[in-house]
Short mmCIF file of C-alpha atoms in Angstrom, two decimals:
data_model
loop_
_atom_site.label_atom_id
_atom_site.label_comp_id
_atom_site.label_asym_id
_atom_site.label_seq_id
_atom_site.Cartn_x
_atom_site.Cartn_y
_atom_site.Cartn_z
CA LYS A 1 -1.26 9.75 -18.34
CA ALA A 2 -2.02 11.46 -15.03
CA GLY A 3 -1.42 9.42 -11.89
CA VAL A 4 -3.57 9.11 -8.79
CA THR A 5 -4.21 12.55 -7.34
CA GLN A 6 -4.92 13.12 -3.68
CA THR A 7 -5.99 16.44 -2.22
CA PRO A 8 -5.09 18.16 -0.09
CA ARG A 9 -1.46 17.09 0.43
CA TYR A 10 -1.31 18.42 3.97
CA LEU A 11 -3.98 19.12 6.53
CA ILE A 12 -4.00 20.25 10.15
CA LYS A 13 -7.16 19.75 12.16
CA THR A 14 -8.21 20.04 15.78
CA ARG A 15 -9.47 17.17 17.91
CA GLY A 16 -13.19 16.73 17.54
CA GLN A 17 -13.36 18.20 14.05
CA GLN A 18 -14.15 16.22 10.96
CA VAL A 19 -12.19 16.01 7.72
CA THR A 20 -12.78 14.96 4.12
CA LEU A 21 -9.98 13.74 1.87
CA SER A 22 -10.26 13.33 -1.88
CA CYS A 23 -8.79 10.86 -4.34
CA SER A 24 -8.98 11.05 -8.13
CA PRO A 25 -8.02 7.71 -9.69
CA ILE A 26 -6.26 7.15 -12.98
CA SER A 27 -8.62 7.52 -15.90
CA GLY A 28 -10.37 4.21 -16.57
CA HIS A 29 -9.74 2.82 -13.11
CA ARG A 30 -12.88 1.86 -11.26
CA SER A 31 -11.43 0.53 -8.00
CA VAL A 32 -10.23 2.88 -5.28
CA SER A 33 -8.77 1.67 -1.99
CA TRP A 34 -7.77 3.70 1.03
CA TYR A 35 -4.95 3.02 3.50
CA GLN A 36 -3.72 4.63 6.68
CA GLN A 37 0.03 4.75 7.25
CA THR A 38 1.51 5.47 10.68
CA PRO A 39 4.96 4.79 12.16
CA GLY A 40 3.44 2.56 14.81
CA GLN A 41 1.04 0.45 12.74
CA GLY A 42 2.45 0.70 9.23
CA LEU A 43 0.06 0.54 6.29
CA GLN A 44 -3.45 -0.57 7.17
CA PHE A 45 -6.41 -1.09 4.86
CA LEU A 46 -9.42 1.15 5.39
CA PHE A 47 -11.89 0.30 2.60
CA GLU A 48 -12.29 -0.30 -1.12
CA TYR A 49 -14.86 1.00 -3.57
CA PHE A 50 -15.75 -0.18 -7.04
CA SER A 51 -18.45 1.38 -9.19
CA GLU A 52 -19.75 3.41 -6.24
CA THR A 53 -20.10 0.32 -4.02
CA GLN A 54 -18.01 -0.51 -0.99
CA ARG A 55 -16.72 -4.02 -1.59
CA ASN A 56 -14.43 -4.39 1.39
CA LYS A 57 -13.78 -2.74 4.72
CA GLY A 58 -10.93 -2.91 7.21
CA ASN A 59 -11.02 -2.87 10.99
CA PHE A 60 -11.49 0.80 11.65
CA PRO A 61 -14.19 2.47 13.77
CA GLY A 62 -17.32 3.87 12.19
CA ARG A 63 -15.83 7.37 12.38
CA PHE A 64 -14.02 6.44 9.18
CA SER A 65 -16.26 6.39 6.15
CA GLY A 66 -15.96 6.77 2.44
CA ARG A 67 -17.81 7.00 -0.79
CA GLN A 68 -17.22 6.84 -4.51
CA PHE A 69 -18.82 8.92 -7.21
CA SER A 70 -19.96 7.92 -10.68
CA ASN A 71 -16.71 9.28 -12.16
CA SER A 72 -14.78 6.93 -9.81
CA ARG A 73 -13.44 9.78 -7.69
CA SER A 74 -13.52 8.85 -4.03
CA GLU A 75 -13.66 10.67 -0.74
CA MET A 76 -13.02 9.50 2.76
CA ASN A 77 -14.31 11.21 5.84
CA VAL A 78 -13.15 11.02 9.42
CA SER A 79 -15.47 12.44 12.04
CA THR A 80 -14.69 13.42 15.61
CA LEU A 81 -10.97 13.44 15.01
CA GLU A 82 -8.62 11.99 17.61
CA LEU A 83 -4.90 12.62 18.04
CA GLY A 84 -4.28 9.02 16.96
CA ASP A 85 -5.82 9.73 13.56
CA SER A 86 -2.71 11.68 12.61
CA ALA A 87 -1.30 9.73 9.69
CA LEU A 88 -0.54 9.63 6.00
CA TYR A 89 -3.70 8.58 4.17
CA LEU A 90 -3.05 6.88 0.86
CA CYS A 91 -5.38 5.89 -1.88
CA ALA A 92 -4.70 3.42 -4.65
CA SER A 93 -6.55 2.86 -7.88
CA SER A 94 -6.73 -0.07 -10.25
CA ARG A 95 -8.94 -1.22 -13.12
CA ASP A 96 -10.36 -3.99 -10.98
CA SER A 97 -9.15 -6.01 -8.03
CA PHE A 98 -5.45 -6.02 -7.20
CA MET A 99 -5.25 -9.63 -8.18
CA ASN A 100 -6.00 -8.87 -11.79
CA THR A 101 -4.45 -5.50 -12.42
CA GLU A 102 -1.70 -3.39 -10.98
CA ALA A 103 -2.61 -0.80 -8.35
CA PHE A 104 -1.14 2.69 -8.35
CA PHE A 105 -0.84 4.79 -5.22
CA GLY A 106 -1.20 8.52 -4.85
CA GLN A 107 1.25 10.63 -2.87
CA GLY A 108 -1.05 10.71 0.12
CA THR A 109 -2.61 13.30 2.37
CA ARG A 110 -0.67 14.03 5.54
CA LEU A 111 -3.23 14.65 8.30
CA THR A 112 -2.10 16.14 11.60
CA VAL A 113 -4.58 16.32 14.46
CA VAL A 114 -3.69 18.74 17.24
CA GLY B 1 -3.32 -5.39 14.04
CA GLU B 2 -2.24 -7.14 10.89
CA SER B 3 0.77 -4.95 10.27
CA VAL B 4 3.30 -4.03 12.89
CA GLY B 5 5.64 -1.12 12.29
CA LEU B 6 7.58 -0.37 15.41
CA HIS B 7 11.21 -0.65 14.40
CA LEU B 8 11.84 -1.12 10.73
CA PRO B 9 14.68 -3.48 9.80
CA THR B 10 17.46 -1.75 7.94
CA LEU B 11 19.79 -2.92 5.20
CA SER B 12 22.85 -0.93 4.26
CA VAL B 13 24.78 -1.82 1.10
CA GLN B 14 27.42 -0.39 -1.19
CA GLU B 15 26.55 0.75 -4.67
CA GLY B 16 26.91 -2.15 -7.07
CA ASP B 17 26.24 -4.83 -4.46
CA ASN B 18 23.25 -7.14 -4.65
CA SER B 19 20.55 -6.59 -2.01
CA ILE B 20 18.17 -9.12 -0.53
CA ILE B 21 15.14 -7.98 1.42
CA ASN B 22 13.08 -10.56 3.25
CA CYS B 23 9.47 -10.72 4.31
CA ALA B 24 7.46 -13.24 6.29
CA TYR B 25 3.73 -13.32 5.66
CA SER B 26 1.09 -14.75 7.92
CA ASN B 27 -1.94 -15.75 5.86
CA SER B 28 -1.63 -19.14 4.23
CA ALA B 29 -4.71 -18.27 2.11
CA SER B 30 -2.88 -15.39 0.41
CA ASP B 31 -2.18 -16.13 -3.23
CA TYR B 32 -0.90 -12.87 -4.64
CA PHE B 33 2.12 -10.95 -3.41
CA ILE B 34 3.55 -7.59 -4.33
CA TRP B 35 6.71 -5.65 -3.51
CA TYR B 36 6.46 -1.89 -3.20
CA LYS B 37 9.10 0.81 -2.90
CA GLN B 38 8.29 3.96 -0.96
CA GLU B 39 10.50 7.00 -1.13
CA SER B 40 10.24 9.83 1.35
CA GLY B 41 7.16 11.95 0.73
CA LYS B 42 5.75 9.61 -1.91
CA GLY B 43 3.22 6.84 -2.08
CA PRO B 44 4.24 3.20 -2.54
CA GLN B 45 5.44 2.35 -6.03
CA PHE B 46 4.87 -1.10 -7.56
CA ILE B 47 8.08 -3.06 -8.17
CA ILE B 48 7.13 -6.62 -8.95
CA ASP B 49 4.43 -9.16 -8.16
CA ILE B 50 4.11 -12.93 -7.98
CA ARG B 51 1.22 -15.35 -7.76
CA SER B 52 1.19 -18.37 -5.50
CA ASN B 53 1.48 -20.81 -8.40
CA MET B 54 5.01 -19.52 -9.01
CA ASP B 55 8.12 -19.58 -6.85
CA LYS B 56 10.24 -17.12 -8.78
CA ARG B 57 9.69 -14.14 -11.02
CA GLN B 58 12.22 -11.81 -12.56
CA GLY B 59 11.98 -8.23 -13.62
CA GLN B 60 14.51 -5.63 -14.57
CA ARG B 61 17.25 -5.91 -11.93
CA VAL B 62 14.76 -7.42 -9.48
CA THR B 63 13.78 -10.98 -8.62
CA VAL B 64 11.08 -12.11 -6.24
CA LEU B 65 11.21 -15.52 -4.60
CA LEU B 66 8.24 -17.12 -2.91
CA ASN B 67 8.46 -20.01 -0.46
CA LYS B 68 4.91 -21.00 0.46
CA THR B 69 6.05 -23.79 2.76
CA VAL B 70 7.55 -21.36 5.24
CA LYS B 71 5.45 -18.35 4.13
CA HIS B 72 8.47 -16.34 3.09
CA LEU B 73 9.00 -13.81 0.34
CA SER B 74 12.22 -12.16 -0.73
CA LEU B 75 13.19 -9.36 -3.09
CA GLN B 76 16.58 -9.42 -4.72
CA ILE B 77 17.93 -6.25 -6.29
CA ALA B 78 20.93 -6.66 -8.55
CA ALA B 79 23.65 -4.01 -8.82
CA THR B 80 21.97 -1.78 -6.25
CA GLN B 81 22.12 1.94 -6.98
CA PRO B 82 21.77 5.01 -4.72
CA GLY B 83 18.37 5.64 -6.33
CA ASP B 84 17.20 2.33 -4.86
CA SER B 85 17.42 3.80 -1.35
CA ALA B 86 13.89 3.70 0.07
CA VAL B 87 11.57 1.70 2.30
CA TYR B 88 10.52 -1.60 0.76
CA PHE B 89 7.24 -3.27 1.66
CA CYS B 90 5.89 -6.66 0.82
CA ALA B 91 2.12 -6.97 0.57
CA GLU B 92 -0.20 -9.94 0.31
CA THR B 93 -3.78 -10.44 -0.73
CA GLY B 94 -5.97 -13.34 -1.62
CA ARG B 95 -9.36 -14.84 -1.75
CA GLY B 96 -11.25 -14.23 1.45
CA ALA B 97 -14.51 -15.90 2.35
CA GLY B 98 -16.89 -15.59 -0.56
CA GLY B 99 -14.32 -14.37 -3.06
CA THR B 100 -11.44 -12.04 -3.60
CA SER B 101 -10.34 -9.70 -0.81
CA TYR B 102 -11.04 -6.70 -3.00
CA GLY B 103 -8.53 -3.93 -2.64
CA LYS B 104 -7.26 -5.27 0.65
CA LEU B 105 -3.53 -5.54 0.78
CA THR B 106 -1.90 -6.61 4.02
CA PHE B 107 1.49 -4.95 4.24
CA GLY B 108 4.62 -6.06 6.02
CA GLN B 109 6.39 -3.65 8.32
CA GLY B 110 8.88 -2.53 5.72
CA THR B 111 12.66 -2.55 5.38
CA ILE B 112 14.78 0.56 5.03
CA LEU B 113 17.38 0.11 2.28
CA THR B 114 20.29 2.54 2.24
CA VAL B 115 22.73 2.43 -0.65
CA HIS B 116 26.09 4.11 -0.14
CA PRO B 117 27.94 5.48 -3.21
#
């Protein structure tokens, strides 16, 4: 079966712009989580959605937001981009919470802010 | 932040050796732990998991050991192969206030494993 699909794979944006990243989970998976990966901070949790509801949120500024659609696809948006937002953004999907079912990660979207 | 990734520890082994990768976790409330493998240009790949009511779990060529007393996790890879070369992360999650910490994995900094033929 198809894995977690993230689009686009690579993105270059200018400071001050906004960006939307997309994640299509594995069919049947209702939970989608987002993570930011940087060399300096490692992998950090952004937020998690389940059945179109945000169930959990990490410690990121309000410029980072997300949503989930009825087909479980999820998007995250970053407004007013800063140089420090350059990172690999990863999403993971699972049937329910990580504690009950395995989570699968996508290949990520590499965002570069210039 | 909860995850620090300044200088990743490295482990260099010869093909066929056994590898042991260690991880210290910080949250005593965590009750579910996962090891991930991340190859260059790819997302993390699930290797093995363990719940806090266990202290050892074995998979194919891999074993995870959990020591809750000292909040330590280790991953043992038997007969390491060049294809095992990657960055390995431990991750923890558990029941936060009011219930499960949905979707929230706290990752360790990672260890770079290099396997020489």
